[in-house]
């Protein structure tokens, strides 16, 4: 009986939903040629809601719920994903892809270009505002945008099943529920996220709120976003990506670009700055430190401000992660230079013997081949102290308040849900032995709305571990604890003091042999979200799964 009623309800929801969408299409004045996808093509080919196991032990996903509507739209932006030619190096320009933004409603500065860059734009909005973004696909392949770190309805989250074909449009509309922070957006079509991000599709979504305004951090020109990405160019200045370059490690370039620019220099005044760092690289992990030994003052992580600043000698920054630094250049003489470097660390390679690893590299297209392997030392950002500032701002002792989740409040605090990185010989990385399935979840991937859960993320199968930055869509979580296999402790020691686990996180680096317990709460929205490795090549190879929030 339960099942039949569920089916009826689902059918109603689907047709009601289609009506809503047609209505929306009319009232938002889109032409007949415009297509709004979402809610169609769902995996409802079976029947029933999360009850039919398929051959691999997974369950078919139900339809997505509708997003709530009501609040007036404060910001409406058109983002055209399009191919472009950009001068990046001296000589021939580089074929890139980019998002071109037009603000329809709101202030022009609400979607501003990243100066001199094919990356971007930077979208700025305030908590509580309603935002509409129209993605128009002018690429030659399917795409979709995901708002990394943001808490939006499932059908607004950029799941690959909503990918749109060239010429089509996807209209996002959501209220900003997240606290102030450095969020970002990038493509999420299955198997093509890596190449699309690599070609230049990535932007920042900076959310502000009252708590942040009250914190007293440097703002305006003293608040600087820095997107760090490694790239490789051929003799003709074209980006290199593909077979032979993408190995077991994913893609590792031979040079670092900041904000899409090679040899990026940040010219500063003798005062304090807020530096918002995003690791937008496909696979490279950085261990960041100032070259003069000045400790880093960390003020924010993925999900916004920490409670108080935290001092570190170095910080780890894995693909997808953000970290914000308060950096004070007031004591430096004019003309001095300070360099943010990535320091060497170990454990970035597969935990196998050298011979085995070399063999594997050959077969997978070259792990040993990277000119600059993960863990190699490199220069990331050169800061030049150029002008005298009249005043500076002190580091605020208190930044925000964070409500701590408690393990005893979790519905499964004594038996966390385990998600383990695993690999199938020569067939890529998996999660709990499963590869990505567009329309399915496994029984252990269904959680209940309005519950706090404990998850244990594991990268310790005992062989062939490598770094995996694991990312969960739709939530910000809190990290409770980490541990490592004794056999991999030596590598871990070279990175562990650079973790900043005190704040809100959506991406967590797991080194070889490492495991972590996290607490996360599912609120507001039911539907299917993703969790995956944010090494984009691992993700594209299937190290991604759905999880279902069930009302
Ligand atoms: Cu930044 Cu699913 O990704
Ligand atoms: Cu995400
Ligand atoms: Cu991975």
XYZ file of C-alpha atoms and ligand atoms in Angstrom:
556
model
C 0.000 0.000 0.000
C 2.764 2.384 0.950
C 4.430 1.847 -2.333
C 1.359 2.449 -4.457
C 0.586 5.683 -2.667
C 4.123 6.831 -3.079
C 3.925 6.191 -6.796
C 0.709 8.159 -7.149
C 2.165 11.038 -5.261
C 5.215 10.988 -7.416
C 3.217 11.117 -10.636
C 1.264 14.054 -9.347
C 4.373 15.852 -8.307
C 5.905 15.394 -11.706
C 2.994 16.780 -13.688
C 2.404 19.604 -11.209
C 6.048 20.363 -11.535
C 5.912 20.521 -15.312
C 3.040 22.983 -15.036
C 5.016 25.108 -12.633
C 7.903 25.160 -15.010
C 5.800 26.157 -17.994
C 4.295 28.902 -15.893
C 7.745 30.031 -14.852
C 8.908 30.053 -18.433
C 6.058 32.319 -19.438
C 6.296 34.738 -16.565
C 10.019 35.110 -16.890
C 9.504 36.144 -20.500
C 11.739 33.580 -22.158
C 11.262 32.998 -25.872
C 9.870 29.839 -27.381
C 13.331 28.722 -28.424
C 14.382 28.573 -24.799
C 14.459 25.285 -23.024
C 14.329 24.865 -19.321
C 15.524 21.537 -18.172
C 15.033 20.099 -14.755
C 12.681 17.466 -13.552
C 12.641 15.724 -16.899
C 14.749 12.775 -17.837
C 14.835 11.563 -14.268
C 15.515 7.995 -13.448
C 11.945 7.101 -12.792
C 11.986 4.464 -15.481
C 11.332 1.809 -12.885
C 8.541 2.495 -10.514
C 8.529 3.494 -6.921
C 10.629 5.631 -4.717
C 13.943 4.257 -3.689
C 12.679 0.697 -3.537
C 13.925 -1.060 -6.646
C 17.414 -2.459 -6.420
C 19.060 -2.668 -9.817
C 21.808 -5.014 -10.861
C 24.568 -3.231 -8.963
C 22.597 -3.061 -5.750
C 21.578 0.555 -6.241
C 18.166 2.108 -5.973
C 16.499 4.278 -8.568
C 16.240 7.925 -7.578
C 12.851 9.597 -7.220
C 11.940 12.912 -8.800
C 13.267 16.115 -7.352
C 11.048 18.377 -5.299
C 10.208 21.837 -6.582
C 12.180 24.799 -5.341
C 10.260 27.207 -3.190
C 9.483 30.504 -4.871
C 8.293 33.826 -3.549
C 10.947 36.360 -2.598
C 11.676 38.950 -5.293
C 14.841 38.389 -7.299
C 17.530 40.857 -6.196
C 20.133 39.735 -8.690
C 19.660 38.269 -12.132
C 22.685 37.375 -14.190
C 23.113 35.774 -17.591
C 26.171 33.539 -17.804
C 27.148 32.536 -21.307
C 29.497 29.570 -21.302
C 31.411 30.214 -24.469
C 34.677 29.569 -26.259
C 37.111 32.421 -26.489
C 40.627 33.343 -27.498
C 42.632 34.969 -24.739
C 46.136 36.379 -24.711
C 47.709 34.479 -21.813
C 51.371 34.097 -22.758
C 53.407 36.267 -25.089
C 52.804 35.190 -28.667
C 49.694 33.467 -30.015
C 46.553 33.738 -27.925
C 45.162 30.690 -26.149
C 41.881 28.940 -26.902
C 39.949 28.981 -23.636
C 36.381 28.702 -22.463
C 34.844 31.305 -20.247
C 31.660 32.530 -18.588
C 30.576 35.899 -19.938
C 28.304 37.666 -17.491
C 25.555 40.216 -18.029
C 23.698 41.654 -15.064
C 19.984 42.010 -15.854
C 18.867 42.976 -12.354
C 21.131 44.279 -9.616
C 24.260 46.405 -9.630
C 26.876 46.029 -12.330
C 29.452 45.161 -9.657
C 27.364 42.178 -8.601
C 28.982 40.206 -11.410
C 32.388 41.628 -12.197
C 35.102 40.282 -14.401
C 38.299 39.064 -12.813
C 40.701 41.724 -14.165
C 42.789 40.550 -17.101
C 41.535 37.002 -16.857
C 39.540 34.451 -18.814
C 38.333 33.100 -15.471
C 35.407 34.482 -13.579
C 33.222 36.361 -13.186
C 32.958 37.132 -9.501
C 29.332 37.103 -8.454
C 28.611 38.953 -5.215
C 25.418 38.592 -3.248
C 24.211 38.936 0.293
C 22.743 36.261 2.488
C 18.956 36.303 2.229
C 18.910 37.611 -1.334
C 17.164 35.730 -4.096
C 19.316 35.156 -7.143
C 18.480 34.066 -10.675
C 21.201 32.901 -13.022
C 20.561 31.976 -16.625
C 23.205 29.688 -18.002
C 23.351 29.724 -21.788
C 25.435 26.982 -23.321
C 27.450 28.316 -26.256
C 30.043 25.560 -25.989
C 30.181 22.687 -28.428
C 29.290 20.129 -25.745
C 26.877 19.654 -22.853
C 27.464 21.546 -19.636
C 25.822 22.579 -16.358
C 26.928 24.823 -13.477
C 27.351 23.697 -9.886
C 27.530 26.241 -7.011
C 30.309 24.692 -4.984
C 29.753 24.929 -1.230
C 26.306 26.478 -1.438
C 23.146 25.117 0.086
C 20.589 25.218 -2.734
C 17.665 22.990 -3.777
C 18.692 19.748 -5.444
C 17.489 20.804 -8.898
C 19.492 24.041 -8.603
C 22.711 22.283 -7.619
C 24.009 21.428 -11.081
C 23.706 17.660 -10.953
C 25.051 16.208 -14.220
C 21.624 14.857 -15.114
C 20.578 18.462 -15.723
C 23.363 19.083 -18.214
C 22.135 21.123 -21.174
C 23.122 20.741 -24.799
C 24.666 23.500 -26.921
C 22.117 26.236 -27.555
C 20.049 25.427 -24.498
C 19.475 27.442 -21.347
C 19.134 26.444 -17.689
C 17.536 28.891 -15.313
C 18.702 28.743 -11.698
C 16.822 30.506 -8.986
C 17.554 30.220 -5.312
C 17.712 32.145 -2.083
C 21.134 32.562 -0.528
C 20.959 30.663 2.726
C 24.705 30.373 3.260
C 26.746 32.438 5.626
C 29.318 34.831 4.187
C 32.117 33.015 2.435
C 34.147 32.327 -0.677
C 32.034 29.937 -2.697
C 32.680 29.172 -6.333
C 31.051 27.749 -9.399
C 32.200 25.472 -12.163
C 30.841 22.984 -14.725
C 29.621 19.568 -13.634
C 28.739 17.444 -16.694
C 29.615 13.814 -16.171
C 33.067 12.841 -17.500
C 33.750 16.409 -18.755
C 34.168 18.427 -15.565
C 37.967 18.144 -15.665
C 38.466 19.388 -19.231
C 35.847 22.134 -18.919
C 37.271 23.569 -15.701
C 40.725 23.260 -17.202
C 39.715 25.246 -20.280
C 38.751 28.197 -18.059
C 35.227 27.669 -16.756
C 35.351 28.681 -13.089
C 34.135 31.703 -11.165
C 33.713 32.925 -7.633
C 30.476 33.410 -5.731
C 31.239 35.704 -2.812
C 28.512 35.827 -0.196
C 28.442 38.583 2.416
C 26.356 38.943 5.557
C 26.008 41.129 8.650
C 28.299 39.022 10.782
C 31.082 39.373 8.225
C 30.543 43.134 7.884
C 30.882 43.440 11.661
C 34.104 41.418 11.771
C 36.251 44.311 10.550
C 38.338 42.556 7.909
C 40.054 44.438 5.081
C 37.547 45.115 2.319
C 37.255 46.686 -1.114
C 40.609 46.735 -2.887
C 42.194 45.124 0.167
C 40.019 42.026 -0.233
C 41.696 40.030 -3.001
C 40.432 36.802 -4.591
C 43.189 34.505 -5.848
C 42.368 31.434 -7.928
C 45.294 29.021 -8.047
C 45.516 26.562 -10.957
C 48.296 24.618 -12.613
C 48.395 24.420 -16.372
C 50.538 23.195 -19.219
C 50.951 24.996 -22.538
C 52.338 23.647 -25.807
C 54.812 25.498 -28.035
C 51.870 27.224 -29.681
C 50.555 28.576 -26.366
C 47.636 26.145 -26.356
C 46.510 24.404 -23.191
C 47.563 20.768 -23.041
C 45.192 18.198 -21.586
C 44.367 14.622 -22.388
C 45.765 11.165 -22.882
C 49.383 10.959 -21.890
C 49.017 13.943 -19.605
C 46.188 12.763 -17.423
C 47.530 9.887 -15.388
C 46.550 8.064 -12.254
C 47.203 11.276 -10.309
C 44.874 13.223 -12.574
C 46.135 16.277 -14.425
C 49.306 17.935 -13.149
C 50.569 20.965 -15.034
C 54.108 22.298 -15.105
C 53.342 25.887 -14.098
C 51.032 27.735 -11.751
C 48.627 30.430 -12.882
C 46.895 32.786 -10.482
C 43.598 34.295 -11.657
C 44.335 32.841 -15.073
C 47.610 34.720 -15.401
C 51.127 33.321 -15.589
C 53.738 35.057 -13.391
C 51.033 36.786 -11.429
C 52.334 39.516 -9.114
C 50.202 41.013 -6.407
C 51.128 44.643 -5.803
C 50.196 45.706 -2.298
C 50.369 48.709 0.009
C 51.990 48.625 3.445
C 48.866 47.463 5.262
C 46.786 44.373 5.954
C 44.879 42.403 3.322
C 42.275 39.706 3.124
C 43.468 37.105 0.623
C 40.839 34.640 -0.517
C 42.584 31.594 -1.935
C 40.753 29.028 -4.049
C 42.519 25.932 -5.282
C 40.845 25.678 -8.682
C 43.376 23.137 -9.935
C 42.184 19.833 -11.324
C 44.459 17.629 -9.195
C 47.245 19.577 -7.585
C 47.454 19.893 -3.796
C 49.393 22.842 -2.354
C 51.223 23.219 0.944
C 51.321 26.987 1.218
C 53.745 29.064 3.255
C 55.329 32.537 3.131
C 58.938 32.225 2.059
C 60.229 34.519 4.820
C 58.842 32.264 7.533
C 56.022 34.594 8.585
C 53.226 32.394 9.939
C 49.935 32.368 8.050
C 46.945 33.943 9.766
C 43.914 31.952 8.639
C 40.575 33.725 8.980
C 38.235 31.546 6.910
C 37.826 28.137 5.312
C 35.365 26.666 2.771
C 32.197 27.765 4.563
C 33.294 31.199 5.717
C 34.864 32.857 8.734
C 36.432 30.947 11.591
C 35.458 31.938 15.113
C 38.908 33.351 15.759
C 42.002 33.632 13.547
C 44.225 30.571 13.543
C 47.955 30.671 13.026
C 49.756 28.037 10.944
C 53.289 27.667 9.619
C 51.770 26.290 6.432
C 48.304 25.373 5.170
C 47.217 22.537 2.915
C 44.930 23.505 0.034
C 43.450 20.682 -2.017
C 41.378 21.043 -5.217
C 38.034 22.659 -4.422
C 39.101 24.006 -1.020
C 39.242 27.682 -0.045
C 41.245 29.301 2.644
C 41.343 32.969 3.551
C 44.389 34.663 4.973
C 44.799 37.914 6.789
C 48.174 39.142 5.582
C 49.887 42.184 6.992
C 52.475 43.928 4.825
C 52.762 47.051 6.976
C 56.169 46.108 8.399
C 57.748 45.546 4.973
C 59.909 48.124 3.253
C 58.745 49.512 -0.064
C 60.153 47.390 -2.845
C 60.319 44.186 -0.858
C 58.889 40.943 -2.175
C 57.282 38.099 -0.278
C 56.512 34.840 -2.022
C 53.795 32.364 -1.211
C 55.330 28.998 -1.994
C 54.099 25.458 -2.076
C 56.502 23.456 0.077
C 57.493 19.875 -0.634
C 55.543 17.123 1.103
C 55.389 13.387 0.759
C 52.537 10.972 0.410
C 51.289 12.527 -2.786
C 52.131 9.430 -4.750
C 50.474 6.037 -4.823
C 51.528 3.882 -1.916
C 53.188 1.129 -3.859
C 56.730 0.132 -4.539
C 58.579 2.226 -7.067
C 58.641 -0.484 -9.705
C 54.947 -1.192 -9.436
C 54.254 2.499 -9.485
C 56.341 2.987 -12.601
C 54.584 0.134 -14.329
C 51.210 1.540 -13.404
C 52.283 4.940 -14.614
C 53.147 3.558 -17.997
C 49.849 1.793 -18.299
C 47.706 4.677 -17.106
C 49.459 7.246 -19.233
C 52.215 8.307 -16.927
C 52.179 8.937 -13.205
C 55.916 9.134 -13.236
C 55.642 11.477 -16.205
C 54.556 14.656 -14.477
C 57.248 17.320 -14.618
C 55.960 18.741 -11.373
C 54.479 15.915 -9.332
C 52.208 16.548 -6.389
C 54.415 17.464 -3.450
C 56.969 19.283 -5.602
C 58.140 22.682 -4.421
C 56.952 25.645 -6.463
C 56.234 29.350 -6.395
C 52.552 30.238 -6.232
C 52.240 33.974 -5.702
C 54.721 36.853 -5.614
C 53.667 39.832 -3.499
C 55.411 43.168 -4.160
C 55.143 45.950 -1.615
C 54.681 48.962 -3.863
C 52.895 51.773 -2.077
C 52.836 53.419 1.305
C 49.512 53.038 3.067
C 48.180 55.710 5.389
C 46.638 53.265 7.793
C 46.271 49.570 8.323
C 43.714 47.384 10.059
C 44.522 45.063 12.926
C 43.637 41.419 12.907
C 40.247 41.132 14.601
C 40.472 38.805 17.608
C 36.947 37.512 17.012
C 35.511 36.799 13.579
C 32.239 34.927 13.832
C 30.334 32.424 15.897
C 30.053 28.792 14.922
C 27.571 26.453 16.525
C 29.350 23.172 17.202
C 27.623 19.967 16.206
C 27.813 17.317 18.903
C 28.468 13.683 18.127
C 25.850 12.616 20.655
C 23.193 14.459 18.658
C 23.933 12.472 15.511
C 21.375 9.805 14.649
C 24.228 7.368 14.017
C 26.929 8.674 16.334
C 27.970 5.203 17.402
C 28.006 3.718 13.916
C 29.015 6.306 11.347
C 28.148 5.797 7.709
C 31.388 4.771 6.060
C 32.457 5.997 2.627
C 35.745 4.550 1.527
C 37.926 5.437 -1.421
C 38.733 2.294 -3.335
C 40.063 1.389 -6.705
C 39.356 -1.175 -9.324
C 42.602 -2.266 -10.930
C 43.142 -0.135 -14.036
C 39.543 0.995 -14.007
C 39.788 4.074 -11.903
C 38.801 5.157 -8.436
C 35.600 4.216 -6.690
C 33.612 5.031 -3.560
C 32.680 1.967 -1.519
C 33.570 -0.054 -4.596
C 30.961 1.704 -6.724
C 31.390 3.922 -9.737
C 29.053 6.808 -10.645
C 25.483 5.993 -11.682
C 23.485 8.966 -12.944
C 20.098 8.015 -11.545
C 20.785 5.668 -8.669
C 21.681 5.550 -5.003
C 22.714 2.618 -2.888
C 20.881 1.798 0.337
C 23.647 3.339 2.453
C 23.422 6.575 0.445
C 19.952 7.549 1.658
C 19.731 9.983 4.562
C 16.740 11.591 6.243
C 15.886 15.271 6.059
C 16.341 17.116 9.360
C 18.884 14.733 10.799
C 22.444 15.171 11.960
C 24.688 12.340 10.828
C 28.214 11.202 11.401
C 30.113 10.029 8.339
C 33.487 8.415 8.292
C 35.503 9.105 5.156
C 38.217 6.545 4.648
C 41.286 6.422 2.447
C 42.925 3.405 3.994
C 42.285 0.235 2.113
C 45.869 -0.747 2.853
C 47.192 -0.584 -0.688
C 47.298 1.871 -3.559
C 46.117 4.834 -1.552
C 46.713 8.277 -2.907
C 45.411 11.721 -2.049
C 41.675 12.219 -2.438
C 40.025 15.572 -1.653
C 36.472 14.429 -0.893
C 33.662 16.914 -1.437
C 30.007 16.771 -0.428
C 27.370 18.837 -2.220
C 24.582 20.728 -0.534
C 26.057 20.966 2.974
C 28.845 22.438 5.032
C 30.171 19.923 7.522
C 32.356 19.896 10.629
C 35.418 17.715 10.990
C 35.597 15.803 14.272
C 38.795 13.840 14.062
C 41.390 12.374 11.740
C 43.745 9.454 11.989
C 46.204 7.631 9.773
C 47.469 4.093 9.260
C 50.811 3.653 11.064
C 52.381 2.598 7.764
C 51.549 6.003 6.223
C 52.262 8.169 9.255
C 55.556 9.519 7.922
C 53.959 11.142 4.865
C 51.072 12.427 6.965
C 53.494 14.198 9.303
C 54.580 16.375 6.373
C 51.069 17.781 5.889
C 48.960 17.344 9.035
C 49.896 20.626 10.725
C 48.536 22.443 7.691
C 44.950 21.244 8.056
C 42.487 23.877 9.189
C 39.614 21.752 10.456
C 38.130 24.254 12.894
C 35.569 25.880 10.608
C 32.877 24.893 8.121
C 34.081 22.612 5.345
C 32.682 21.185 2.131
C 35.882 19.545 0.902
C 38.333 17.513 2.938
C 41.742 16.279 1.897
C 42.459 12.686 2.825
C 46.076 11.681 2.532
C 47.076 8.069 1.830
C 46.146 5.960 4.827
C 44.018 8.676 6.391
C 40.457 8.629 7.671
C 38.237 11.333 9.146
C 34.956 11.551 10.996
C 32.668 14.410 10.086
C 29.273 15.674 11.278
C 26.738 16.957 8.795
C 23.107 18.006 8.934
C 20.538 17.710 6.148
C 18.021 20.528 6.209
C 15.598 22.458 3.971
C 15.845 20.407 0.793
C 15.217 16.819 -0.122
C 16.484 15.278 -3.345
C 19.635 13.865 -4.857
C 23.007 15.501 -4.274
C 26.511 14.355 -5.075
C 29.573 13.463 -3.108
C 32.816 12.875 -4.930
C 36.537 13.237 -5.126
C 37.431 16.790 -6.175
C 40.449 15.545 -8.045
C 38.538 16.305 -11.235
C 40.045 13.431 -13.180
C 39.098 10.993 -10.433
C 35.607 12.489 -10.466
C 35.320 12.186 -14.239
C 36.512 8.596 -14.040
C 33.602 7.801 -11.742
C 34.793 8.572 -8.207
C 31.439 10.210 -7.574
C 28.105 8.999 -6.197
C 24.648 10.330 -5.443
C 23.262 10.586 -1.973
C 19.577 11.075 -1.444
C 18.036 13.321 1.194
C 14.631 11.829 1.853
C 11.807 13.857 3.374
Cu 33.274 21.683 -6.878
Cu 30.808 18.563 -7.316
O 32.058 20.091 -7.140
Cu 30.178 21.127 -4.782
Cu 40.559 11.075 -5.765
